[in-house]
Amino acid sequence: MSNINQLFNKELKVINMGLKSFAEDLKSQEVKVLHVDWRPPAGGNKRMAALLAKLKK
Amino acid sequence: MGLSIRVRKNTYYDSVTLMLISKEVKKLEGVNEVLVGMGTDLNKELAQNLGLANDEINQLGPNDFFISVLSDTDDIINEIAIRVDELLNQKKDADGDEYIPPTFDSAVKFAPDSNFVIISLPGQYAYAEVKKALNNNMHVLLFSDNVKIEEEKELKELAREKGLLMMGPDCGTAIINNVPLAFANVVKKGNIGVVGASGTGTQEVTVLIDKLGAGVSQVIGTGGRDLSKDIGGIMMIEGIKALAKDPNTEVIVLISKPPAAEIAERVLSEAKQAGKPFVVNFIGGNPEVIKQYGGIPGVSLEDTARKAVALSRKETAVETEEYGEDEASLKEIAAREVKKLKKGQKYLRGIYTGGTLCDEAMKLLAGEIGGIYSNIPLEPQYKLENVFVSQQHTCVDLGDDEFTVGRAHPMIDPTMRQERLVKEADDDEVAVVLMDFVLGYGANSDPAGEMLPYILKAKEKMEAKGKAIIFVGYVCGTDKDPQGLKQQEDKLREAGVILMPSNAQAVKLTKALLKAASE
């Protein structure tokens, strides 16, 4: 069975990144959701972010 | 008038939260203009245009929070800062003591059995996070726009290789395992599976399936570019394959703006191989190709839903558009209503929040009332010179980029439509105003209530001139949506809006009204 078809038989367990209201909507429907307190990597400094990404590889 | 600024470095909030807070504090007395936002390039440009920028603002980064206000009142910045904090804390209180991980990696460590990720970050950051999610074998709904097409292709290829969903970018609507995701309605469970490249098109079809007493198995979004030559329909094809194997799906529905010819054939050939009856709405696309592959073309979004429901009940999908009120009773309503108009009132103003609904309205009216001006016109000569000013027959999609700079989508923040509606009443030749009201998760908690005072204002304006406006509306929602279909419809009816049960039928009535008005 493909992963997509497997998902159709499973409970959704969601990670939400970005608009918090999407997580709140899911919570109100009793769907498991974890909201990430995301912020731009390296304080939004593009050069620094690129360096960081390289380091992580 | 003085400019006051408050900056908090390294304090991040999401854009929709801040746009709604901006809207709220703008109402405070003494505020001429205000912007609450992160120091992104877009916000800095917006601040510049509003006269709210200075050197301090220009030097901020996307991780820095600012409030900038223009006012005659001294010290108003303190009052605003207090109000902003109250609004931000309201949001925070709702979280309680739950753990909020700071990164995707820490979220996965905390909840390793997660299987789905929703990403609505600013477009330039989305690619890296989606890639992480897919590499962790998680399905993705990517709501963000402004993602490069090469990135979309790479991510979709990776998802296909791993057998995962990668819905988006710019995917607004999905319902997986009966859970509405992003902008989606609460729809009954059933045996119709949908793959849609258009958000509001998908909302309209699934809502009508529910209203007709049937339901959906899975609703997969692909994002608007999926059926372009560059992407090649990767996610629609993977979606069809999954629905083909899904025992709970007996009928398949495909929705997209007209795709590139070769991609349409690739998608249709996959649908044929699925071996299940399928209905296709390539919004205004060529129905013959669909028939060649054994599919049933849907003329309108309503027609698509009706045919899918018929097939799901093992009935024949009737080849007709004759549903809803018949011509005679539409004529009767029209004759009654146009009596209120004065000579010279003959034009339509469609002010839509749903792009595909706006597009559908123009297509169903094309050839019947002459050219329709728009920000998304059917023919280039009808492009509005200034999208903020209507002329003759006009239908606008207020969710389009030109209208949403620095504000949330009109399905969330109705300000743009409120202002537009009142402006339409300045034009003595306007006869009919046509509006959609989209319910469901993601949308404003009271779309009808938000418009009511402005509907009345527009009415009063016209009445003062001895004229009237006819309001036609359609509420795209179900009785299970958080806003409640009936409550929303009751409010609009009380204000004198004539409601129809689908966008296509609202357009049909509009056509009859405009015809009667011109006679």
Coordinates of C-alpha atoms in Angstrom, one line a residue:
Chain A
M1 CA 0.0 0.0 0.0
S2 CA 1.3 3.5 -0.8
N3 CA 2.1 5.9 1.9
I4 CA -0.8 8.1 0.9
N5 CA -3.3 5.2 1.1
Q6 CA -1.8 4.3 4.5
L7 CA -2.4 7.8 5.7
F8 CA -6.1 7.4 4.7
N9 CA -6.4 4.7 7.4
K10 CA -4.5 6.6 10.1
E11 CA -5.3 9.3 12.6
L12 CA -3.9 12.7 11.5
K13 CA -1.1 13.9 13.7
V14 CA -0.2 17.4 12.6
I15 CA 2.7 19.7 12.9
N16 CA 1.8 23.3 12.0
M17 CA 4.3 25.9 10.9
G18 CA 3.1 29.5 10.2
L19 CA -0.4 30.7 10.7
K20 CA -1.4 29.9 14.2
S21 CA -5.1 29.9 13.3
F22 CA -4.7 26.7 11.3
A23 CA -3.5 24.9 14.5
E24 CA -6.3 26.5 16.6
D25 CA -8.9 25.3 14.0
L26 CA -7.6 21.7 14.3
K27 CA -7.4 21.9 18.1
S28 CA -11.1 22.9 18.2
Q29 CA -11.9 19.7 16.2
E30 CA -9.8 17.6 18.6
V31 CA -7.2 16.8 16.0
K32 CA -3.7 16.3 17.4
V33 CA -1.6 19.3 16.4
L34 CA 1.7 20.7 17.5
H35 CA 2.3 24.4 16.6
V36 CA 5.9 25.4 16.0
D37 CA 7.0 28.8 17.2
W38 CA 8.9 29.3 14.0
R39 CA 11.0 32.3 13.2
P40 CA 13.3 33.2 10.3
P41 CA 16.6 31.3 10.5
A42 CA 19.6 33.3 11.5
G43 CA 17.4 36.3 12.4
G44 CA 16.4 36.6 8.7
N45 CA 20.0 37.3 7.6
K46 CA 20.0 35.4 4.2
R47 CA 23.8 35.0 4.1
M48 CA 24.0 33.7 7.6
A49 CA 21.0 31.3 7.0
A50 CA 22.8 29.9 3.9
L51 CA 25.9 29.3 6.0
L52 CA 23.9 27.6 8.7
A53 CA 22.2 25.3 6.3
K54 CA 25.6 24.3 4.9
L55 CA 26.9 23.5 8.4
K56 CA 23.8 21.3 9.1
K57 CA 24.4 19.2 6.0
Chain B
M1 CA 1.1 65.1 12.2
G2 CA 3.8 63.0 13.9
L3 CA 5.3 59.6 13.3
S4 CA 5.9 57.4 16.3
I5 CA 7.6 54.0 16.2
R6 CA 8.1 51.1 18.6
V7 CA 10.4 48.3 17.8
R8 CA 11.1 44.9 19.4
K9 CA 14.0 43.1 18.0
N10 CA 13.9 39.3 17.7
T11 CA 10.2 38.9 18.4
Y12 CA 8.3 37.0 15.8
Y13 CA 4.5 36.7 15.1
D14 CA 2.8 35.4 12.0
S15 CA 1.5 37.7 9.3
V16 CA -2.2 37.1 9.6
T17 CA -2.2 37.7 13.3
L18 CA -0.4 41.0 12.8
M19 CA -2.6 42.1 9.9
L20 CA -5.7 41.5 12.0
I21 CA -4.2 43.4 14.9
S22 CA -3.3 46.3 12.5
K23 CA -6.9 46.4 11.4
E24 CA -8.1 46.4 15.0
V25 CA -5.8 49.3 16.3
K26 CA -6.6 51.4 13.2
K27 CA -10.0 51.8 14.8
L28 CA -8.5 53.6 17.9
E29 CA -9.4 57.3 18.1
G30 CA -6.7 59.6 16.9
V31 CA -5.0 57.1 14.6
N32 CA -4.5 58.3 11.1
E33 CA -2.5 55.4 9.8
V34 CA -0.9 52.5 11.5
L35 CA 1.1 49.4 10.6
V36 CA 1.9 46.5 13.0
G37 CA 4.2 44.0 11.3
M38 CA 7.5 42.2 11.0
G39 CA 10.4 44.0 9.3
T40 CA 10.1 42.1 6.0
D41 CA 10.9 43.8 2.7
L42 CA 7.2 43.8 1.9
N43 CA 6.2 45.5 5.1
K44 CA 9.0 48.0 4.8
E45 CA 7.7 48.9 1.4
L46 CA 4.2 49.1 2.6
A47 CA 5.3 51.4 5.5
Q48 CA 7.0 53.6 2.9
N49 CA 3.9 53.9 0.8
L50 CA 1.7 54.7 3.9
G51 CA 4.2 57.4 5.1
L52 CA 5.0 55.2 8.1
A53 CA 8.7 54.5 7.4
N54 CA 11.9 56.1 8.7
D55 CA 15.5 55.1 8.9
E56 CA 14.8 52.9 12.0
I57 CA 12.1 51.0 10.1
N58 CA 14.2 50.6 7.0
Q59 CA 17.0 48.9 9.0
L60 CA 14.8 46.2 10.5
G61 CA 15.1 42.5 9.6
P62 CA 12.3 40.0 9.1
N63 CA 12.7 38.8 12.7
D64 CA 12.0 42.3 14.2
F65 CA 8.6 43.4 15.2
F66 CA 7.4 47.0 14.8
I67 CA 4.5 49.3 15.4
S68 CA 4.5 52.5 13.3
V69 CA 1.7 55.1 13.7
L70 CA 0.8 58.5 12.2
S71 CA -1.2 60.7 14.5
D72 CA -1.9 64.2 15.8
T73 CA -2.2 62.8 19.3
D74 CA 0.9 62.8 21.5
D75 CA 1.8 59.6 23.3
I76 CA -0.7 57.6 21.2
I77 CA 2.0 55.0 20.6
N78 CA 1.8 54.0 24.3
E79 CA -1.9 53.4 24.0
I80 CA -1.5 51.4 20.8
A81 CA 1.4 49.3 22.3
I82 CA -0.9 48.4 25.2
R83 CA -3.7 47.4 22.9
V84 CA -1.4 45.4 20.6
D85 CA -0.1 43.5 23.6
E86 CA -3.6 42.8 24.8
L87 CA -4.5 41.3 21.4
L88 CA -1.3 39.3 21.2
N89 CA -1.8 38.0 24.7
Q90 CA -5.4 37.0 24.0
K91 CA -3.9 34.6 21.5
K92 CA -1.3 33.4 23.9
D93 CA -3.7 32.7 26.7
A94 CA -5.6 30.2 24.6
D95 CA -2.5 28.1 24.4
G96 CA -2.4 27.3 28.1
D97 CA 0.7 25.4 29.2
E98 CA 1.2 23.4 26.1
Y99 CA 4.7 22.8 24.8
I100 CA 5.5 25.0 21.7
P101 CA 8.6 23.7 20.0
P102 CA 10.8 26.4 18.4
T103 CA 11.8 24.4 15.3
F104 CA 10.5 21.6 13.1
D105 CA 13.3 19.3 14.4
S106 CA 12.3 19.8 18.0
A107 CA 8.6 19.2 17.1
V108 CA 9.5 15.9 15.5
K109 CA 11.5 14.9 18.6
F110 CA 8.6 15.8 20.8
A111 CA 6.0 14.1 18.6
P112 CA 7.8 11.5 16.5
D113 CA 4.6 9.9 15.4
S114 CA 3.5 13.0 13.5
N115 CA 2.4 12.2 10.0
F116 CA 1.3 15.5 8.5
V117 CA 2.8 19.0 8.3
I118 CA 0.9 22.2 7.4
I119 CA 3.3 25.0 6.2
S120 CA 2.1 28.6 5.8
L121 CA 5.5 30.4 6.3
P122 CA 6.6 33.2 4.0
G123 CA 7.3 31.6 0.6
Q124 CA 11.1 32.1 0.6
Y125 CA 11.4 29.9 3.8
A126 CA 9.0 27.2 2.8
Y127 CA 11.2 25.1 0.5
A128 CA 13.7 24.1 3.3
E129 CA 10.9 23.2 5.8
V130 CA 8.9 21.2 3.2
K131 CA 12.0 19.2 2.3
K132 CA 12.7 18.4 5.9
A133 CA 9.1 17.2 6.4
L134 CA 9.2 15.0 3.3
N135 CA 12.6 13.6 4.3
N136 CA 10.9 12.7 7.6
N137 CA 8.2 10.8 5.6
M138 CA 5.5 13.2 6.5
H139 CA 2.7 14.4 4.1
V140 CA 2.6 18.1 3.5
L141 CA 0.0 20.8 2.8
L142 CA 1.9 23.9 1.6
F143 CA -0.3 26.9 1.9
S144 CA 2.4 29.5 1.2
D145 CA 2.6 31.2 -2.1
N146 CA 5.7 32.8 -3.7
V147 CA 7.5 29.5 -3.9
K148 CA 9.7 29.1 -7.0
I149 CA 8.4 26.8 -9.7
E150 CA 11.7 24.9 -9.7
E151 CA 11.4 24.3 -6.0
E152 CA 7.8 23.1 -6.4
K153 CA 8.9 20.6 -9.1
E154 CA 11.8 19.3 -7.0
L155 CA 9.6 18.9 -3.9
K156 CA 6.8 17.2 -5.8
E157 CA 9.3 14.8 -7.4
L158 CA 10.7 14.0 -4.0
A159 CA 7.1 13.4 -2.6
R160 CA 6.3 11.1 -5.6
E161 CA 9.4 9.1 -5.0
K162 CA 8.5 8.7 -1.3
G163 CA 4.8 8.1 -2.0
L164 CA 3.8 11.2 0.0
L165 CA 1.3 14.0 -0.5
M166 CA 2.8 17.4 -1.3
M167 CA -0.3 19.6 -1.7
G168 CA 0.7 23.1 -2.9
P169 CA 2.3 25.5 -2.9
D170 CA -0.7 27.9 -2.7
C171 CA -2.9 25.0 -1.7
G172 CA -5.9 26.5 0.2
T173 CA -8.2 23.6 0.6
A174 CA -8.0 19.9 1.5
I175 CA -10.0 17.4 3.5
I176 CA -8.0 14.4 4.7
N177 CA -9.8 11.7 6.7
N178 CA -12.7 14.1 7.0
V179 CA -10.6 16.7 8.7
P180 CA -10.9 20.1 7.0
L181 CA -7.4 21.6 6.5
A182 CA -6.7 25.3 5.9
F183 CA -9.7 26.9 4.2
A184 CA -12.2 24.0 4.0
N185 CA -15.8 23.2 5.0
V186 CA -17.2 20.6 7.2
V187 CA -18.6 18.1 4.7
K188 CA -20.3 14.7 5.3
K189 CA -18.3 11.5 4.9
G190 CA -19.1 9.7 1.7
N191 CA -17.8 7.9 -1.4
I192 CA -16.7 10.8 -3.6
G193 CA -13.0 11.6 -3.8
V194 CA -11.8 15.0 -5.1
V195 CA -8.5 16.2 -6.5
G196 CA -8.6 20.0 -6.9
A197 CA -6.1 22.6 -8.2
S198 CA -8.4 25.4 -7.3
G199 CA -9.2 26.2 -3.7
T200 CA -12.6 27.9 -3.9
G201 CA -13.7 25.7 -6.8
T202 CA -13.0 22.7 -4.5
Q203 CA -14.9 24.3 -1.6
E204 CA -17.9 25.0 -3.9
V205 CA -18.1 21.4 -5.2
T206 CA -17.6 19.8 -1.8
V207 CA -20.2 22.1 -0.2
L208 CA -22.8 21.3 -2.9
I209 CA -22.0 17.5 -2.6
D210 CA -22.9 17.9 1.1
K211 CA -26.1 19.9 0.4
L212 CA -27.2 17.3 -2.1
G213 CA -27.1 14.7 0.7
A214 CA -23.9 12.9 -0.4
G215 CA -20.3 13.1 1.1
V216 CA -16.6 13.0 0.4
S217 CA -13.9 10.3 1.1
Q218 CA -10.8 12.4 0.6
V219 CA -10.2 15.9 -0.9
I220 CA -6.7 16.4 -2.1
G221 CA -5.5 19.9 -3.1
T222 CA -2.6 20.3 -5.6
G223 CA -2.0 24.0 -5.8
G224 CA -2.8 26.1 -8.8
R225 CA 0.3 25.4 -10.9
D226 CA 0.2 21.6 -10.7
L227 CA -1.3 21.2 -14.2
S228 CA 1.1 23.6 -15.8
K229 CA 3.7 22.2 -18.3
D230 CA 6.5 22.8 -15.8
I231 CA 5.0 20.6 -13.1
G232 CA 3.2 18.2 -15.4
G233 CA 0.3 17.4 -13.0
I234 CA 2.5 15.4 -10.6
M235 CA 0.2 15.8 -7.6
M236 CA -3.1 15.4 -9.4
I237 CA -1.8 12.1 -11.0
E238 CA -0.5 10.9 -7.6
G239 CA -3.9 11.9 -6.1
I240 CA -5.9 10.0 -8.7
K241 CA -3.7 6.9 -8.1
A242 CA -4.4 7.1 -4.4
L243 CA -8.1 7.5 -4.9
A244 CA -8.1 4.6 -7.4
K245 CA -6.7 2.3 -4.7
D246 CA -8.9 3.7 -1.9
P247 CA -11.8 1.3 -1.2
N248 CA -13.9 4.2 0.3
T249 CA -13.8 6.2 -3.0
E250 CA -16.3 5.1 -5.7
V251 CA -16.4 8.3 -7.8
I252 CA -13.6 10.7 -8.6
V253 CA -13.9 14.4 -9.2
L254 CA -11.1 16.5 -10.8
I255 CA -11.2 20.3 -10.7
S256 CA -8.7 22.7 -12.3
K257 CA -8.5 25.8 -14.4
P258 CA -7.9 24.8 -18.1
P259 CA -4.6 22.8 -18.1
A260 CA -2.0 22.7 -20.8
A261 CA -3.4 20.3 -23.5
E262 CA -0.7 17.6 -23.1
I263 CA -1.0 17.7 -19.3
A264 CA -4.8 17.4 -19.5
E265 CA -4.4 14.2 -21.6
R266 CA -1.9 12.8 -19.1
V267 CA -4.2 13.4 -16.2
L268 CA -7.3 12.1 -18.0
S269 CA -5.5 9.0 -19.1
E270 CA -4.6 8.3 -15.4
A271 CA -8.2 8.9 -14.4
K272 CA -9.4 6.4 -17.0
Q273 CA -7.0 3.8 -15.7
A274 CA -8.4 4.3 -12.2
G275 CA -11.4 2.3 -13.4
K276 CA -13.9 4.4 -11.4
P277 CA -16.5 6.8 -12.9
F278 CA -15.1 10.4 -13.0
V279 CA -16.4 13.9 -13.4
V280 CA -14.0 16.7 -14.6
N281 CA -14.4 20.4 -14.3
F282 CA -11.6 22.1 -16.3
I283 CA -13.4 25.4 -15.6
G284 CA -14.2 26.5 -19.2
G285 CA -11.9 23.9 -20.8
N286 CA -12.7 21.7 -23.7
P287 CA -15.4 19.0 -22.7
E288 CA -14.7 16.8 -25.8
V289 CA -11.2 15.7 -24.6
I290 CA -12.8 14.7 -21.2
K291 CA -15.4 12.6 -23.0
Q292 CA -12.8 10.9 -25.2
Y293 CA -11.2 9.5 -22.0
G294 CA -14.5 8.3 -20.7
G295 CA -14.9 11.1 -18.2
I296 CA -18.0 13.3 -17.7
P297 CA -17.5 17.0 -18.1
G298 CA -19.0 19.3 -15.5
V299 CA -20.3 22.5 -17.0
S300 CA -20.4 24.6 -13.8
L301 CA -19.2 23.7 -10.3
E302 CA -22.8 22.9 -9.4
D303 CA -23.2 20.7 -12.4
T304 CA -20.0 18.9 -11.4
A305 CA -21.3 18.2 -7.9
R306 CA -24.7 17.1 -9.2
K307 CA -23.1 14.6 -11.7
A308 CA -20.7 13.3 -9.0
V309 CA -23.6 12.8 -6.6
A310 CA -25.7 11.0 -9.2
L311 CA -22.8 8.6 -10.0
S312 CA -22.2 8.0 -6.3
R313 CA -25.8 6.7 -6.1
K314 CA -25.3 4.6 -9.2
E315 CA -27.7 6.9 -11.1
T316 CA -27.0 8.3 -14.6
A317 CA -25.3 11.7 -14.6
V318 CA -27.9 13.7 -16.6
E319 CA -26.5 16.0 -19.4
T320 CA -28.4 19.1 -18.5
E321 CA -28.0 22.3 -16.7
E322 CA -31.6 22.7 -15.9
Y323 CA -31.8 22.7 -12.1
G324 CA -32.8 25.1 -9.5
E325 CA -35.5 27.7 -10.2
D326 CA -36.9 27.4 -13.8
E327 CA -36.6 30.3 -16.2
A328 CA -40.2 31.3 -15.6
S329 CA -39.8 31.8 -11.9
L330 CA -36.5 33.5 -12.3
K331 CA -38.2 35.9 -14.7
E332 CA -40.9 36.5 -12.2
I333 CA -38.4 37.4 -9.4
A334 CA -36.6 39.6 -11.9
A335 CA -39.7 41.5 -13.0
R336 CA -40.6 42.1 -9.3
E337 CA -37.2 43.3 -8.3
V338 CA -36.3 45.6 -11.2
K339 CA -39.4 47.6 -10.5
K340 CA -37.4 49.1 -7.6
L341 CA -34.8 50.4 -10.1
K342 CA -34.8 53.7 -11.9
K343 CA -34.1 54.2 -15.6
G344 CA -30.5 53.9 -16.5
Q345 CA -29.6 51.4 -13.7
K346 CA -28.3 48.5 -15.7
Y347 CA -24.9 47.4 -14.6
L348 CA -23.6 44.4 -12.5
R349 CA -20.9 44.7 -9.8
G350 CA -19.7 41.3 -8.7
I351 CA -17.5 41.6 -5.6
Y352 CA -16.1 38.2 -4.9
T353 CA -13.7 36.8 -2.2
G354 CA -13.4 33.5 -4.0
G355 CA -11.3 33.6 -7.2
T356 CA -12.8 30.6 -9.0
L357 CA -16.3 31.7 -8.1
C358 CA -15.6 35.0 -9.7
D359 CA -14.2 33.4 -12.7
E360 CA -17.2 31.0 -13.0
A361 CA -19.6 33.9 -12.7
M362 CA -17.9 35.7 -15.6
K363 CA -17.8 32.5 -17.7
L364 CA -21.5 31.8 -17.1
L365 CA -22.4 35.4 -18.0
A366 CA -20.1 35.7 -21.0
G367 CA -22.0 36.3 -24.2
E368 CA -25.2 37.1 -22.3
I369 CA -24.5 40.6 -21.0
G370 CA -21.5 41.8 -23.1
G371 CA -18.0 42.3 -21.8
I372 CA -17.3 42.2 -18.1
Y373 CA -14.4 44.3 -16.7
S374 CA -12.3 42.6 -14.1
N375 CA -8.9 42.3 -12.5
I376 CA -8.9 38.7 -13.8
P377 CA -10.8 39.3 -17.1
L378 CA -11.8 36.6 -19.6
E379 CA -10.3 38.7 -22.4
P380 CA -7.4 41.1 -22.0
Q381 CA -9.4 44.1 -23.3
Y382 CA -11.6 44.0 -20.3
K383 CA -8.8 44.3 -17.7
L384 CA -9.8 47.1 -15.4
E385 CA -7.5 50.1 -15.8
N386 CA -7.6 50.7 -12.1
V387 CA -8.7 47.6 -10.2
F388 CA -10.0 49.8 -7.4
V389 CA -12.6 51.4 -9.6
S390 CA -15.4 49.5 -11.3
Q391 CA -16.8 50.4 -14.7
Q392 CA -19.8 49.2 -16.6
H393 CA -20.3 45.5 -15.8
T394 CA -17.5 44.5 -13.4
C395 CA -16.6 41.4 -11.5
V396 CA -13.6 41.5 -9.2
D397 CA -11.7 38.8 -7.3
L398 CA -10.7 40.7 -4.1
G399 CA -8.5 37.8 -3.1
D400 CA -6.1 38.5 -5.9
D401 CA -2.6 39.8 -5.1
E402 CA -3.3 43.3 -6.2
F403 CA -5.8 43.7 -3.3
T404 CA -4.1 41.8 -0.6
V405 CA -0.8 43.7 -0.1
G406 CA -0.4 44.1 3.6
R407 CA -3.8 42.7 4.4
A408 CA -5.2 39.2 5.0
H409 CA -7.3 37.6 2.3
P410 CA -10.8 39.0 2.1
M411 CA -12.3 35.7 3.4
I412 CA -10.5 36.6 6.7
D413 CA -10.5 40.4 6.6
P414 CA -13.6 41.9 4.9
T415 CA -12.4 45.6 5.0
M416 CA -11.5 45.7 1.3
R417 CA -15.0 44.5 0.3
Q418 CA -16.8 46.7 2.8
E419 CA -15.2 49.7 1.3
R420 CA -15.7 48.6 -2.2
L421 CA -19.4 47.9 -1.7
V422 CA -20.1 51.4 -0.4
K423 CA -18.1 52.8 -3.3
E424 CA -20.2 50.9 -5.8
A425 CA -23.3 52.8 -4.5
D426 CA -21.7 56.1 -5.8
D427 CA -22.4 54.9 -9.4
D428 CA -25.9 55.7 -10.5
E429 CA -25.9 53.1 -13.2
V430 CA -25.4 50.1 -10.9
A431 CA -28.4 47.7 -10.7
V432 CA -27.2 44.5 -9.2
V433 CA -24.5 43.7 -6.6
L434 CA -23.4 40.0 -6.6
M435 CA -21.5 38.6 -3.6
D436 CA -20.2 35.3 -2.3
F437 CA -19.9 34.5 1.4
V438 CA -17.4 31.6 2.0
L439 CA -17.8 29.8 5.3
G440 CA -15.7 27.0 6.9
Y441 CA -12.5 26.7 8.8
G442 CA -9.9 29.3 8.0
A443 CA -12.5 31.9 7.0
N444 CA -13.8 34.9 9.0
S445 CA -16.1 33.8 12.0
D446 CA -19.0 35.9 10.7
P447 CA -18.7 36.9 7.0
A448 CA -22.4 37.9 6.7
G449 CA -22.4 40.0 9.9
E450 CA -19.2 41.8 8.8
M451 CA -20.9 43.0 5.5
L452 CA -24.4 43.8 6.9
P453 CA -23.7 47.4 8.0
Y454 CA -22.1 48.1 4.7
I455 CA -25.0 46.6 2.7
L456 CA -27.3 48.9 4.6
K457 CA -25.0 51.9 4.0
A458 CA -24.9 51.2 0.3
K459 CA -28.7 50.9 0.3
E460 CA -29.2 54.2 2.1
K461 CA -26.8 55.9 -0.3
M462 CA -28.9 54.8 -3.2
E463 CA -32.2 55.5 -1.5
A464 CA -31.0 59.1 -0.9
K465 CA -30.8 59.4 -4.6
G466 CA -34.2 57.9 -5.1
K467 CA -32.7 54.7 -6.4
A468 CA -32.2 51.1 -5.2
I469 CA -29.7 48.3 -5.5
I470 CA -30.6 44.6 -5.9
F471 CA -28.3 42.4 -3.8
V472 CA -27.8 38.8 -4.9
G473 CA -25.8 36.5 -2.7
Y474 CA -24.6 33.0 -2.3
V475 CA -23.3 31.5 1.0
C476 CA -20.8 28.7 0.3
G477 CA -21.0 26.6 3.4
T478 CA -22.7 23.7 5.2
D479 CA -24.9 23.5 8.3
K480 CA -21.9 21.9 10.1
D481 CA -19.5 24.8 9.4
P482 CA -18.5 26.7 12.6
Q483 CA -20.3 29.8 11.3
G484 CA -23.5 27.9 10.6
L485 CA -25.1 28.1 7.2
K486 CA -28.6 29.0 8.4
Q487 CA -27.5 31.7 10.8
Q488 CA -25.4 33.4 8.0
E489 CA -28.2 33.1 5.5
D490 CA -30.8 34.5 7.9
K491 CA -28.7 37.6 8.5
L492 CA -28.4 38.3 4.8
R493 CA -32.0 37.6 4.0
E494 CA -33.1 40.0 6.8
A495 CA -31.0 42.7 5.1
G496 CA -32.8 42.1 1.9
V497 CA -30.2 40.0 0.0
I498 CA -31.7 37.5 -2.4
L499 CA -29.9 34.2 -1.7
M500 CA -29.5 31.4 -4.2
P501 CA -28.3 27.8 -3.3
S502 CA -25.2 27.8 -5.5
N503 CA -22.9 30.3 -7.2
A504 CA -24.1 29.1 -10.7
Q505 CA -27.7 29.7 -9.6
A506 CA -26.9 33.1 -8.2
V507 CA -25.4 34.0 -11.6
K508 CA -28.5 32.7 -13.4
L509 CA -30.7 35.0 -11.3
T510 CA -28.3 37.8 -12.0
K511 CA -28.6 37.2 -15.7
A512 CA -32.4 37.4 -15.5
L513 CA -32.2 40.6 -13.4
L514 CA -29.8 42.3 -15.8
K515 CA -32.0 41.3 -18.8
A516 CA -35.1 42.6 -17.1
A517 CA -33.3 45.8 -16.2
S518 CA -32.2 46.5 -19.7
E519 CA -35.7 45.9 -21.2

